[in-house]
Amino acid sequence: MDHRLIFKGEAMSYQTILFDQEAAVATITFNRPDKLNALNQEMLAEFRDALDRVSRDPEVRVLLLTGAGRAFIAGADIQVFLDFDPLAARAFARSAHETGFKLEALEIPVIACVNGFALGGGLEMAMACDFIYAADTARLGQPEINLGFIPGFGGTQRLSRLVGKGAAKEMILTGRMLDAGEAKTLGLVAQVFPTDTFREECRKVARALAAKGRVSLRAAKQAIDRGFDQDLRNACLLEVDAFALCFASPDAHEGARAFLEKRQPKFL
Ligand code: COA
């Protein structure tokens, strides 16, 4: 399948993903539905290219990731593992890690909209987003152990940071799949929506985020991300600077004034 799109005057031709933009909300859809959107090198490269384009476009204020058909991503494409030696495995994992870091480095909010299976590399990509929404029929897990190896796209690290060491070990060592409700109880998923209205619920949140102040959204995201691995005192100092930075934008005064004048704020 060939999806030709014009994006900011540049022709994009992707085989494995779809890109669309509705006002300030961009959506990247993983699109190999007959293979449950299994990730291969081509999809990783196209995904990185789309992320670069999003990062260069000041009009995009929120990014959604989702999958076509029954899956978000059902893992790395198992076909590719047949020919792997350690060097090829390392190169594949390194390129997936670079993709995860690129995703995490975006300054705008990124929501993983997990519409179906998010397994292996799929869950690992979702965990590199700011938060995860799941349809009530979604299934999430790190089943690599059942194939004789381990998560290699960041799962051993991001999952333990998100749900704690014990719960991460239980998931990774057993390889079992969680339903959306259990994933929410663990704190892996932020919210669960009914499958029928899932895409619209995600877009509704995305539109609400797009109407908030850019500077405050960025400051909040960076304060949490940069402070996460620091001791509390240094992390709080980072927060102080991020808080102060918000007042360099007219948004902070506009937000306070709008509240006092009992009207909706108009942010930049
Ligand atoms: N890599 C390659 N192909 C995959 C895939 C993957 N990770 N996940 C699914 N597919 C393919 C299947 O081989 C099948 O292809 P085919 O129709 O050409 O035979 C197609 O996608 C549909 O999958 P199928 O297994 O028939 O669907 P299902 O509803 O019976 O089961 C899953 C769904 C997700 C439980 C099952 O596909 C599965 O376990 N996938 C692998 C998950 C995994 O181990 N991921 C980590 C990889 S590192």
PDB file of C-alpha atoms and ligand atoms in Angstrom:
ATOM      1  CA  MET A   1       0.000   0.000   0.000  1.00  0.00           C
ATOM      2  CA  ASP A   2       1.354   3.447  -0.850  1.00  0.00           C
ATOM      3  CA  HIS A   3       0.125   6.480   1.059  1.00  0.00           C
ATOM      4  CA  ARG A   4       1.153   9.698  -0.619  1.00  0.00           C
ATOM      5  CA  LEU A   5       0.505  12.826   1.369  1.00  0.00           C
ATOM      6  CA  ILE A   6       1.531  16.401   1.058  1.00  0.00           C
ATOM      7  CA  PHE A   7       2.824  17.752   4.339  1.00  0.00           C
ATOM      8  CA  LYS A   8       4.001  21.358   4.474  1.00  0.00           C
ATOM      9  CA  GLY A   9       4.651  21.228   0.762  1.00  0.00           C
ATOM     10  CA  GLU A  10       6.799  18.082   1.040  1.00  0.00           C
ATOM     11  CA  ALA A  11       5.590  14.845  -0.507  1.00  0.00           C
ATOM     12  CA  MET A  12       5.575  11.969   1.950  1.00  0.00           C
ATOM     13  CA  SER A  13       5.340   8.447   0.773  1.00  0.00           C
ATOM     14  CA  TYR A  14       4.915   5.884   3.524  1.00  0.00           C
ATOM     15  CA  GLN A  15       4.258   2.180   3.140  1.00  0.00           C
ATOM     16  CA  THR A  16       3.736   1.147   6.762  1.00  0.00           C
ATOM     17  CA  ILE A  17       2.254   4.148   8.569  1.00  0.00           C
ATOM     18  CA  LEU A  18      -0.419   6.754   7.930  1.00  0.00           C
ATOM     19  CA  PHE A  19      -0.085  10.385   8.862  1.00  0.00           C
ATOM     20  CA  ASP A  20      -2.918  12.834   9.192  1.00  0.00           C
ATOM     21  CA  GLN A  21      -3.443  16.198  10.744  1.00  0.00           C
ATOM     22  CA  GLU A  22      -6.690  17.798  11.897  1.00  0.00           C
ATOM     23  CA  ALA A  23      -6.050  21.403  12.977  1.00  0.00           C
ATOM     24  CA  ALA A  24      -3.307  21.214  15.651  1.00  0.00           C
ATOM     25  CA  VAL A  25      -3.673  17.466  16.292  1.00  0.00           C
ATOM     26  CA  ALA A  26      -1.488  15.083  14.272  1.00  0.00           C
ATOM     27  CA  THR A  27      -2.079  11.333  14.222  1.00  0.00           C
ATOM     28  CA  ILE A  28       0.373   8.615  13.227  1.00  0.00           C
ATOM     29  CA  THR A  29      -1.333   5.280  12.571  1.00  0.00           C
ATOM     30  CA  PHE A  30       0.735   2.085  12.388  1.00  0.00           C
ATOM     31  CA  ASN A  31      -0.602   0.434   9.299  1.00  0.00           C
ATOM     32  CA  ARG A  32       0.231  -3.218   8.615  1.00  0.00           C
ATOM     33  CA  PRO A  33      -3.135  -4.513   9.862  1.00  0.00           C
ATOM     34  CA  ASP A  34      -2.757  -7.970   8.237  1.00  0.00           C
ATOM     35  CA  LYS A  35       0.344  -8.476  10.447  1.00  0.00           C
ATOM     36  CA  LEU A  36      -1.214  -6.751  13.481  1.00  0.00           C
ATOM     37  CA  ASN A  37       1.111  -3.783  12.747  1.00  0.00           C
ATOM     38  CA  ALA A  38       4.231  -5.788  13.634  1.00  0.00           C
ATOM     39  CA  LEU A  39       7.248  -3.454  13.686  1.00  0.00           C
ATOM     40  CA  ASN A  40       9.983  -3.977  11.135  1.00  0.00           C
ATOM     41  CA  GLN A  41      12.940  -1.802  10.120  1.00  0.00           C
ATOM     42  CA  GLU A  42      10.899  -0.069   7.422  1.00  0.00           C
ATOM     43  CA  MET A  43       8.174   0.898   9.873  1.00  0.00           C
ATOM     44  CA  LEU A  44      10.745   2.137  12.394  1.00  0.00           C
ATOM     45  CA  ALA A  45      12.428   4.286   9.723  1.00  0.00           C
ATOM     46  CA  GLU A  46       9.132   5.728   8.472  1.00  0.00           C
ATOM     47  CA  PHE A  47       7.995   6.382  12.031  1.00  0.00           C
ATOM     48  CA  ARG A  48      11.238   8.256  12.789  1.00  0.00           C
ATOM     49  CA  ASP A  49      10.791  10.318   9.634  1.00  0.00           C
ATOM     50  CA  ALA A  50       7.228  11.258  10.630  1.00  0.00           C
ATOM     51  CA  LEU A  51       8.424  12.198  14.147  1.00  0.00           C
ATOM     52  CA  ASP A  52      11.092  14.469  12.635  1.00  0.00           C
ATOM     53  CA  ARG A  53       8.444  16.183  10.549  1.00  0.00           C
ATOM     54  CA  VAL A  54       6.181  16.660  13.570  1.00  0.00           C
ATOM     55  CA  SER A  55       9.050  18.113  15.597  1.00  0.00           C
ATOM     56  CA  ARG A  56       9.737  20.665  12.824  1.00  0.00           C
ATOM     57  CA  ASP A  57       6.118  21.806  12.517  1.00  0.00           C
ATOM     58  CA  PRO A  58       5.110  24.540  14.976  1.00  0.00           C
ATOM     59  CA  GLU A  59       1.439  24.092  14.056  1.00  0.00           C
ATOM     60  CA  VAL A  60       1.269  20.601  15.553  1.00  0.00           C
ATOM     61  CA  ARG A  61       0.460  20.915  19.271  1.00  0.00           C
ATOM     62  CA  VAL A  62      -0.494  17.323  20.134  1.00  0.00           C
ATOM     63  CA  LEU A  63       0.469  13.957  18.633  1.00  0.00           C
ATOM     64  CA  LEU A  64      -1.625  10.777  18.816  1.00  0.00           C
ATOM     65  CA  LEU A  65      -0.249   7.323  18.015  1.00  0.00           C
ATOM     66  CA  THR A  66      -2.610   4.499  17.166  1.00  0.00           C
ATOM     67  CA  GLY A  67      -2.923   1.360  15.062  1.00  0.00           C
ATOM     68  CA  ALA A  68      -5.066   0.276  12.116  1.00  0.00           C
ATOM     69  CA  GLY A  69      -7.300  -2.752  12.660  1.00  0.00           C
ATOM     70  CA  ARG A  70      -7.124  -5.046  15.718  1.00  0.00           C
ATOM     71  CA  ALA A  71      -3.756  -3.942  17.069  1.00  0.00           C
ATOM     72  CA  PHE A  72      -1.777  -0.947  18.191  1.00  0.00           C
ATOM     73  CA  ILE A  73       1.418  -2.927  17.501  1.00  0.00           C
ATOM     74  CA  ALA A  74       1.645  -6.673  18.269  1.00  0.00           C
ATOM     75  CA  GLY A  75       5.410  -6.461  18.730  1.00  0.00           C
ATOM     76  CA  ALA A  76       8.478  -6.513  16.568  1.00  0.00           C
ATOM     77  CA  ASP A  77       8.020  -8.530  13.382  1.00  0.00           C
ATOM     78  CA  ILE A  78       8.962 -12.037  14.544  1.00  0.00           C
ATOM     79  CA  GLN A  79      10.028 -12.936  10.983  1.00  0.00           C
ATOM     80  CA  VAL A  80      13.121 -10.739  11.299  1.00  0.00           C
ATOM     81  CA  PHE A  81      14.450 -12.666  14.310  1.00  0.00           C
ATOM     82  CA  LEU A  82      14.988 -15.828  12.260  1.00  0.00           C
ATOM     83  CA  ASP A  83      18.143 -14.419  10.640  1.00  0.00           C
ATOM     84  CA  PHE A  84      19.505 -12.548  13.655  1.00  0.00           C
ATOM     85  CA  ASP A  85      22.960 -13.004  15.062  1.00  0.00           C
ATOM     86  CA  PRO A  86      23.990 -10.927  18.105  1.00  0.00           C
ATOM     87  CA  LEU A  87      25.227  -8.026  15.949  1.00  0.00           C
ATOM     88  CA  ALA A  88      22.004  -7.792  13.936  1.00  0.00           C
ATOM     89  CA  ALA A  89      19.955  -8.080  17.147  1.00  0.00           C
ATOM     90  CA  ARG A  90      21.984  -5.255  18.676  1.00  0.00           C
ATOM     91  CA  ALA A  91      21.545  -3.000  15.617  1.00  0.00           C
ATOM     92  CA  PHE A  92      17.776  -3.628  15.576  1.00  0.00           C
ATOM     93  CA  ALA A  93      17.429  -2.866  19.297  1.00  0.00           C
ATOM     94  CA  ARG A  94      19.626   0.239  18.967  1.00  0.00           C
ATOM     95  CA  SER A  95      17.483   1.643  16.148  1.00  0.00           C
ATOM     96  CA  ALA A  96      14.321   0.980  18.182  1.00  0.00           C
ATOM     97  CA  HIS A  97      15.868   2.731  21.182  1.00  0.00           C
ATOM     98  CA  GLU A  98      16.751   5.754  19.024  1.00  0.00           C
ATOM     99  CA  THR A  99      13.120   5.830  17.888  1.00  0.00           C
ATOM    100  CA  GLY A 100      11.895   5.699  21.502  1.00  0.00           C
ATOM    101  CA  PHE A 101      14.223   8.528  22.511  1.00  0.00           C
ATOM    102  CA  LYS A 102      13.114  10.621  19.530  1.00  0.00           C
ATOM    103  CA  LEU A 103       9.512  10.090  20.573  1.00  0.00           C
ATOM    104  CA  GLU A 104      10.277  11.018  24.179  1.00  0.00           C
ATOM    105  CA  ALA A 105      12.175  14.129  23.090  1.00  0.00           C
ATOM    106  CA  LEU A 106       9.151  15.699  21.382  1.00  0.00           C
ATOM    107  CA  GLU A 107       8.207  18.815  23.303  1.00  0.00           C
ATOM    108  CA  ILE A 108       4.474  18.489  22.643  1.00  0.00           C
ATOM    109  CA  PRO A 109       2.159  16.029  24.442  1.00  0.00           C
ATOM    110  CA  VAL A 110       2.119  12.574  22.842  1.00  0.00           C
ATOM    111  CA  ILE A 111      -0.668  10.099  23.681  1.00  0.00           C
ATOM    112  CA  ALA A 112      -0.479   6.389  22.878  1.00  0.00           C
ATOM    113  CA  CYS A 113      -4.036   5.426  21.902  1.00  0.00           C
ATOM    114  CA  VAL A 114      -3.894   1.666  22.370  1.00  0.00           C
ATOM    115  CA  ASN A 115      -6.805   0.412  20.294  1.00  0.00           C
ATOM    116  CA  GLY A 116      -5.972  -3.325  20.498  1.00  0.00           C
ATOM    117  CA  PHE A 117      -2.887  -5.487  21.076  1.00  0.00           C
ATOM    118  CA  ALA A 118       0.116  -3.546  22.414  1.00  0.00           C
ATOM    119  CA  LEU A 119       2.695  -6.285  22.837  1.00  0.00           C
ATOM    120  CA  GLY A 120       6.476  -6.341  22.999  1.00  0.00           C
ATOM    121  CA  GLY A 121       7.856  -3.440  20.966  1.00  0.00           C
ATOM    122  CA  GLY A 122       4.302  -2.066  20.735  1.00  0.00           C
ATOM    123  CA  LEU A 123       4.017  -1.624  24.464  1.00  0.00           C
ATOM    124  CA  GLU A 124       7.581  -0.305  24.517  1.00  0.00           C
ATOM    125  CA  MET A 125       6.696   2.428  21.978  1.00  0.00           C
ATOM    126  CA  ALA A 126       3.519   3.231  23.927  1.00  0.00           C
ATOM    127  CA  MET A 127       5.555   3.609  27.120  1.00  0.00           C
ATOM    128  CA  ALA A 128       7.810   6.178  25.415  1.00  0.00           C
ATOM    129  CA  CYS A 129       4.715   8.398  24.988  1.00  0.00           C
ATOM    130  CA  ASP A 130       3.589  10.795  27.730  1.00  0.00           C
ATOM    131  CA  PHE A 131       0.681   8.550  28.703  1.00  0.00           C
ATOM    132  CA  ILE A 132      -1.400   5.669  27.444  1.00  0.00           C
ATOM    133  CA  TYR A 133      -5.142   5.494  26.808  1.00  0.00           C
ATOM    134  CA  ALA A 134      -6.579   2.060  26.109  1.00  0.00           C
ATOM    135  CA  ALA A 135      -9.758   0.744  24.521  1.00  0.00           C
ATOM    136  CA  ASP A 136     -11.570  -1.631  26.879  1.00  0.00           C
ATOM    137  CA  THR A 137     -10.753  -4.563  24.561  1.00  0.00           C
ATOM    138  CA  ALA A 138      -6.995  -3.793  24.431  1.00  0.00           C
ATOM    139  CA  ARG A 139      -4.380  -6.312  25.597  1.00  0.00           C
ATOM    140  CA  LEU A 140      -0.948  -5.239  26.786  1.00  0.00           C
ATOM    141  CA  GLY A 141       2.152  -7.257  27.584  1.00  0.00           C
ATOM    142  CA  GLN A 142       5.820  -8.118  27.078  1.00  0.00           C
ATOM    143  CA  PRO A 143       5.615 -11.704  25.725  1.00  0.00           C
ATOM    144  CA  GLU A 144       9.240 -11.921  24.485  1.00  0.00           C
ATOM    145  CA  ILE A 145      10.147 -14.513  27.142  1.00  0.00           C
ATOM    146  CA  ASN A 146       7.822 -16.951  25.348  1.00  0.00           C
ATOM    147  CA  LEU A 147      10.004 -16.596  22.240  1.00  0.00           C
ATOM    148  CA  GLY A 148      13.247 -17.237  24.110  1.00  0.00           C
ATOM    149  CA  PHE A 149      14.500 -13.670  24.494  1.00  0.00           C
ATOM    150  CA  ILE A 150      13.701 -10.482  26.437  1.00  0.00           C
ATOM    151  CA  PRO A 151      12.291  -7.020  25.651  1.00  0.00           C
ATOM    152  CA  GLY A 152      14.939  -5.066  23.726  1.00  0.00           C
ATOM    153  CA  PHE A 153      13.218  -1.780  22.911  1.00  0.00           C
ATOM    154  CA  GLY A 154      13.362  -0.307  26.443  1.00  0.00           C
ATOM    155  CA  GLY A 155      10.764  -2.512  28.136  1.00  0.00           C
ATOM    156  CA  THR A 156      12.909  -3.754  31.019  1.00  0.00           C
ATOM    157  CA  GLN A 157      13.635  -0.127  31.953  1.00  0.00           C
ATOM    158  CA  ARG A 158      10.496   1.881  31.118  1.00  0.00           C
ATOM    159  CA  LEU A 159       8.057  -0.718  32.458  1.00  0.00           C
ATOM    160  CA  SER A 160       9.820  -0.942  35.830  1.00  0.00           C
ATOM    161  CA  ARG A 161       9.883   2.856  36.073  1.00  0.00           C
ATOM    162  CA  LEU A 162       6.155   3.019  35.294  1.00  0.00           C
ATOM    163  CA  VAL A 163       4.738   0.187  37.390  1.00  0.00           C
ATOM    164  CA  GLY A 164       7.573  -0.646  39.824  1.00  0.00           C
ATOM    165  CA  LYS A 165      10.158  -3.418  39.781  1.00  0.00           C
ATOM    166  CA  GLY A 166       8.003  -6.250  41.126  1.00  0.00           C
ATOM    167  CA  ALA A 167       5.069  -5.759  38.756  1.00  0.00           C
ATOM    168  CA  ALA A 168       7.454  -5.302  35.806  1.00  0.00           C
ATOM    169  CA  LYS A 169       9.279  -8.519  36.648  1.00  0.00           C
ATOM    170  CA  GLU A 170       6.006 -10.386  36.995  1.00  0.00           C
ATOM    171  CA  MET A 171       4.878  -9.206  33.544  1.00  0.00           C
ATOM    172  CA  ILE A 172       8.224  -9.737  31.791  1.00  0.00           C
ATOM    173  CA  LEU A 173       9.091 -13.093  33.377  1.00  0.00           C
ATOM    174  CA  THR A 174       5.645 -14.624  32.810  1.00  0.00           C
ATOM    175  CA  GLY A 175       5.058 -12.890  29.444  1.00  0.00           C
ATOM    176  CA  ARG A 176       1.358 -12.737  30.210  1.00  0.00           C
ATOM    177  CA  MET A 177      -1.059 -10.246  28.635  1.00  0.00           C
ATOM    178  CA  LEU A 178      -2.980  -7.768  30.787  1.00  0.00           C
ATOM    179  CA  ASP A 179      -6.436  -6.529  29.935  1.00  0.00           C
ATOM    180  CA  ALA A 180      -7.010  -2.779  29.892  1.00  0.00           C
ATOM    181  CA  GLY A 181      -8.569  -2.729  33.366  1.00  0.00           C
ATOM    182  CA  GLU A 182      -5.615  -4.468  35.009  1.00  0.00           C
ATOM    183  CA  ALA A 183      -3.191  -2.206  33.130  1.00  0.00           C
ATOM    184  CA  LYS A 184      -5.066   0.805  34.522  1.00  0.00           C
ATOM    185  CA  THR A 185      -4.952  -0.588  38.063  1.00  0.00           C
ATOM    186  CA  LEU A 186      -1.169  -0.934  37.708  1.00  0.00           C
ATOM    187  CA  GLY A 187      -0.833   2.661  36.498  1.00  0.00           C
ATOM    188  CA  LEU A 188       0.412   1.581  33.069  1.00  0.00           C
ATOM    189  CA  VAL A 189      -2.711   2.960  31.385  1.00  0.00           C
ATOM    190  CA  ALA A 190      -4.078   6.375  32.347  1.00  0.00           C
ATOM    191  CA  GLN A 191      -7.681   5.861  31.192  1.00  0.00           C
ATOM    192  CA  VAL A 192      -9.824   3.185  29.566  1.00  0.00           C
ATOM    193  CA  PHE A 193     -12.593   4.069  27.101  1.00  0.00           C
ATOM    194  CA  PRO A 194     -15.217   1.877  25.385  1.00  0.00           C
ATOM    195  CA  THR A 195     -13.968   0.552  22.050  1.00  0.00           C
ATOM    196  CA  ASP A 196     -16.895   2.082  20.110  1.00  0.00           C
ATOM    197  CA  THR A 197     -16.059   5.629  21.127  1.00  0.00           C
ATOM    198  CA  PHE A 198     -12.323   5.150  21.735  1.00  0.00           C
ATOM    199  CA  ARG A 199     -10.904   7.148  18.835  1.00  0.00           C
ATOM    200  CA  GLU A 200     -13.283  10.061  19.437  1.00  0.00           C
ATOM    201  CA  GLU A 201     -12.518  10.108  23.201  1.00  0.00           C
ATOM    202  CA  CYS A 202      -8.796  10.283  22.418  1.00  0.00           C
ATOM    203  CA  ARG A 203      -9.312  13.081  19.905  1.00  0.00           C
ATOM    204  CA  LYS A 204     -11.453  14.982  22.423  1.00  0.00           C
ATOM    205  CA  VAL A 205      -8.604  14.963  24.950  1.00  0.00           C
ATOM    206  CA  ALA A 206      -6.124  15.889  22.212  1.00  0.00           C
ATOM    207  CA  ARG A 207      -8.229  18.911  21.196  1.00  0.00           C
ATOM    208  CA  ALA A 208      -8.472  19.991  24.849  1.00  0.00           C
ATOM    209  CA  LEU A 209      -4.679  19.730  25.209  1.00  0.00           C
ATOM    210  CA  ALA A 210      -4.187  21.690  21.987  1.00  0.00           C
ATOM    211  CA  ALA A 211      -6.186  24.563  23.501  1.00  0.00           C
ATOM    212  CA  LYS A 212      -3.885  24.828  26.536  1.00  0.00           C
ATOM    213  CA  GLY A 213      -0.797  27.031  26.685  1.00  0.00           C
ATOM    214  CA  ARG A 214       2.178  25.686  24.742  1.00  0.00           C
ATOM    215  CA  VAL A 215       4.718  27.027  27.196  1.00  0.00           C
ATOM    216  CA  SER A 216       2.999  25.605  30.278  1.00  0.00           C
ATOM    217  CA  LEU A 217       2.475  22.207  28.621  1.00  0.00           C
ATOM    218  CA  ARG A 218       6.136  22.043  27.676  1.00  0.00           C
ATOM    219  CA  ALA A 219       7.254  23.223  31.118  1.00  0.00           C
ATOM    220  CA  ALA A 220       5.094  20.594  32.864  1.00  0.00           C
ATOM    221  CA  LYS A 221       6.322  17.784  30.607  1.00  0.00           C
ATOM    222  CA  GLN A 222       9.982  18.757  30.965  1.00  0.00           C
ATOM    223  CA  ALA A 223       9.811  19.244  34.720  1.00  0.00           C
ATOM    224  CA  ILE A 224       8.408  15.722  35.161  1.00  0.00           C
ATOM    225  CA  ASP A 225      10.769  14.070  32.655  1.00  0.00           C
ATOM    226  CA  ARG A 226      13.957  15.838  33.739  1.00  0.00           C
ATOM    227  CA  GLY A 227      13.212  15.601  37.437  1.00  0.00           C
ATOM    228  CA  PHE A 228      12.231  11.937  37.425  1.00  0.00           C
ATOM    229  CA  ASP A 229      15.691  10.440  37.901  1.00  0.00           C
ATOM    230  CA  GLN A 230      16.995  13.203  40.197  1.00  0.00           C
ATOM    231  CA  ASP A 231      16.909  13.516  43.961  1.00  0.00           C
ATOM    232  CA  LEU A 232      13.894  15.446  45.278  1.00  0.00           C
ATOM    233  CA  ARG A 233      15.727  18.684  46.124  1.00  0.00           C
ATOM    234  CA  ASN A 234      17.305  19.022  42.653  1.00  0.00           C
ATOM    235  CA  ALA A 235      14.084  17.923  40.971  1.00  0.00           C
ATOM    236  CA  CYS A 236      12.159  20.615  42.855  1.00  0.00           C
ATOM    237  CA  LEU A 237      14.746  23.204  41.749  1.00  0.00           C
ATOM    238  CA  LEU A 238      14.038  22.161  38.165  1.00  0.00           C
ATOM    239  CA  GLU A 239      10.358  22.687  38.871  1.00  0.00           C
ATOM    240  CA  VAL A 240      11.030  26.176  40.257  1.00  0.00           C
ATOM    241  CA  ASP A 241      12.771  27.174  37.019  1.00  0.00           C
ATOM    242  CA  ALA A 242      10.054  25.615  34.863  1.00  0.00           C
ATOM    243  CA  PHE A 243       7.368  27.390  36.922  1.00  0.00           C
ATOM    244  CA  ALA A 244       9.185  30.734  36.580  1.00  0.00           C
ATOM    245  CA  LEU A 245       9.545  30.218  32.821  1.00  0.00           C
ATOM    246  CA  CYS A 246       5.759  30.058  32.471  1.00  0.00           C
ATOM    247  CA  PHE A 247       5.642  33.749  33.409  1.00  0.00           C
ATOM    248  CA  ALA A 248       7.765  34.622  30.389  1.00  0.00           C
ATOM    249  CA  SER A 249       4.651  33.860  28.337  1.00  0.00           C
ATOM    250  CA  PRO A 250       1.512  36.025  28.406  1.00  0.00           C
ATOM    251  CA  ASP A 251      -0.411  32.771  28.951  1.00  0.00           C
ATOM    252  CA  ALA A 252       0.113  32.761  32.725  1.00  0.00           C
ATOM    253  CA  HIS A 253      -1.395  36.235  33.143  1.00  0.00           C
ATOM    254  CA  GLU A 254      -4.131  35.469  30.624  1.00  0.00           C
ATOM    255  CA  GLY A 255      -5.093  32.270  32.490  1.00  0.00           C
ATOM    256  CA  ALA A 256      -5.281  34.012  35.863  1.00  0.00           C
ATOM    257  CA  ARG A 257      -7.164  37.020  34.400  1.00  0.00           C
ATOM    258  CA  ALA A 258      -9.650  34.789  32.551  1.00  0.00           C
ATOM    259  CA  PHE A 259     -10.421  32.910  35.773  1.00  0.00           C
ATOM    260  CA  LEU A 260     -11.073  36.135  37.670  1.00  0.00           C
ATOM    261  CA  GLU A 261     -13.168  37.529  34.798  1.00  0.00           C
ATOM    262  CA  LYS A 262     -15.149  34.233  34.665  1.00  0.00           C
ATOM    263  CA  ARG A 263     -14.346  33.533  30.998  1.00  0.00           C
ATOM    264  CA  GLN A 264     -12.395  30.927  29.022  1.00  0.00           C
ATOM    265  CA  PRO A 265      -8.688  31.757  28.591  1.00  0.00           C
ATOM    266  CA  LYS A 266      -7.220  32.373  25.147  1.00  0.00           C
ATOM    267  CA  PHE A 267      -3.743  30.900  25.141  1.00  0.00           C
ATOM    268  CA  LEU A 268      -1.046  31.477  22.517  1.00  0.00           C
TER     269      LEU A 268
HETATM  270  N1  COA B   1       5.343 -10.521  14.155  1.00  0.00           N
HETATM  271  C1  COA B   1       5.012 -11.012  12.942  1.00  0.00           C
HETATM  272  N2  COA B   1       3.756 -11.340  12.592  1.00  0.00           N
HETATM  273  C2  COA B   1       2.813 -11.201  13.539  1.00  0.00           C
HETATM  274  C3  COA B   1       3.079 -10.714  14.819  1.00  0.00           C
HETATM  275  C4  COA B   1       4.415 -10.370  15.113  1.00  0.00           C
HETATM  276  N3  COA B   1       4.785  -9.858  16.303  1.00  0.00           N
HETATM  277  N4  COA B   1       1.927 -10.697  15.531  1.00  0.00           N
HETATM  278  C5  COA B   1       0.966 -11.152  14.708  1.00  0.00           C
HETATM  279  N5  COA B   1       1.494 -11.450  13.498  1.00  0.00           N
HETATM  280  C6  COA B   1       0.796 -11.945  12.320  1.00  0.00           C
HETATM  281  C7  COA B   1       0.452 -13.440  12.435  1.00  0.00           C
HETATM  282  O1  COA B   1       1.555 -14.234  12.104  1.00  0.00           O
HETATM  283  C8  COA B   1      -0.691 -13.523  11.452  1.00  0.00           C
HETATM  284  O2  COA B   1      -0.158 -13.518  10.146  1.00  0.00           O
HETATM  285  P1  COA B   1      -0.739 -14.564   9.021  1.00  0.00           P
HETATM  286  O3  COA B   1      -2.195 -14.179   8.892  1.00  0.00           O
HETATM  287  O4  COA B   1       0.077 -14.243   7.805  1.00  0.00           O
HETATM  288  O5  COA B   1      -0.538 -15.920   9.599  1.00  0.00           O
HETATM  289  C9  COA B   1      -1.422 -12.196  11.637  1.00  0.00           C
HETATM  290  O6  COA B   1      -0.459 -11.295  12.210  1.00  0.00           O
HETATM  291  C10 COA B   1      -2.601 -12.260  12.566  1.00  0.00           C
HETATM  292  O7  COA B   1      -2.169 -12.806  13.803  1.00  0.00           O
HETATM  293  P2  COA B   1      -2.848 -14.108  14.482  1.00  0.00           P
HETATM  294  O8  COA B   1      -1.807 -14.724  15.373  1.00  0.00           O
HETATM  295  O9  COA B   1      -3.441 -14.984  13.443  1.00  0.00           O
HETATM  296  O10 COA B   1      -3.999 -13.416  15.325  1.00  0.00           O
HETATM  297  P3  COA B   1      -4.680 -13.958  16.674  1.00  0.00           P
HETATM  298  O11 COA B   1      -5.837 -13.081  16.943  1.00  0.00           O
HETATM  299  O12 COA B   1      -4.877 -15.433  16.620  1.00  0.00           O
HETATM  300  O13 COA B   1      -3.554 -13.705  17.821  1.00  0.00           O
HETATM  301  C11 COA B   1      -1.894 -12.416  18.997  1.00  0.00           C
HETATM  302  C12 COA B   1      -3.171 -12.393  18.146  1.00  0.00           C
HETATM  303  C13 COA B   1      -1.433 -10.973  19.202  1.00  0.00           C
HETATM  304  C14 COA B   1      -2.180 -13.073  20.353  1.00  0.00           C
HETATM  305  C15 COA B   1      -0.810 -13.239  18.267  1.00  0.00           C
HETATM  306  O14 COA B   1      -0.715 -12.753  16.942  1.00  0.00           O
HETATM  307  C16 COA B   1       0.557 -13.136  18.879  1.00  0.00           C
HETATM  308  O15 COA B   1       0.831 -13.758  19.896  1.00  0.00           O
HETATM  309  N6  COA B   1       1.477 -12.350  18.243  1.00  0.00           N
HETATM  310  C17 COA B   1       2.844 -12.249  18.659  1.00  0.00           C
HETATM  311  C18 COA B   1       2.989 -11.378  19.876  1.00  0.00           C
HETATM  312  C19 COA B   1       4.428 -11.312  20.326  1.00  0.00           C
HETATM  313  O16 COA B   1       5.029 -12.294  20.736  1.00  0.00           O
HETATM  314  N7  COA B   1       5.000 -10.104  20.249  1.00  0.00           N
HETATM  315  C20 COA B   1       6.368  -9.857  20.644  1.00  0.00           C
HETATM  316  C21 COA B   1       7.249 -10.023  19.487  1.00  0.00           C
HETATM  317  S1  COA B   1       8.933  -9.677  19.914  1.00  0.00           S
END
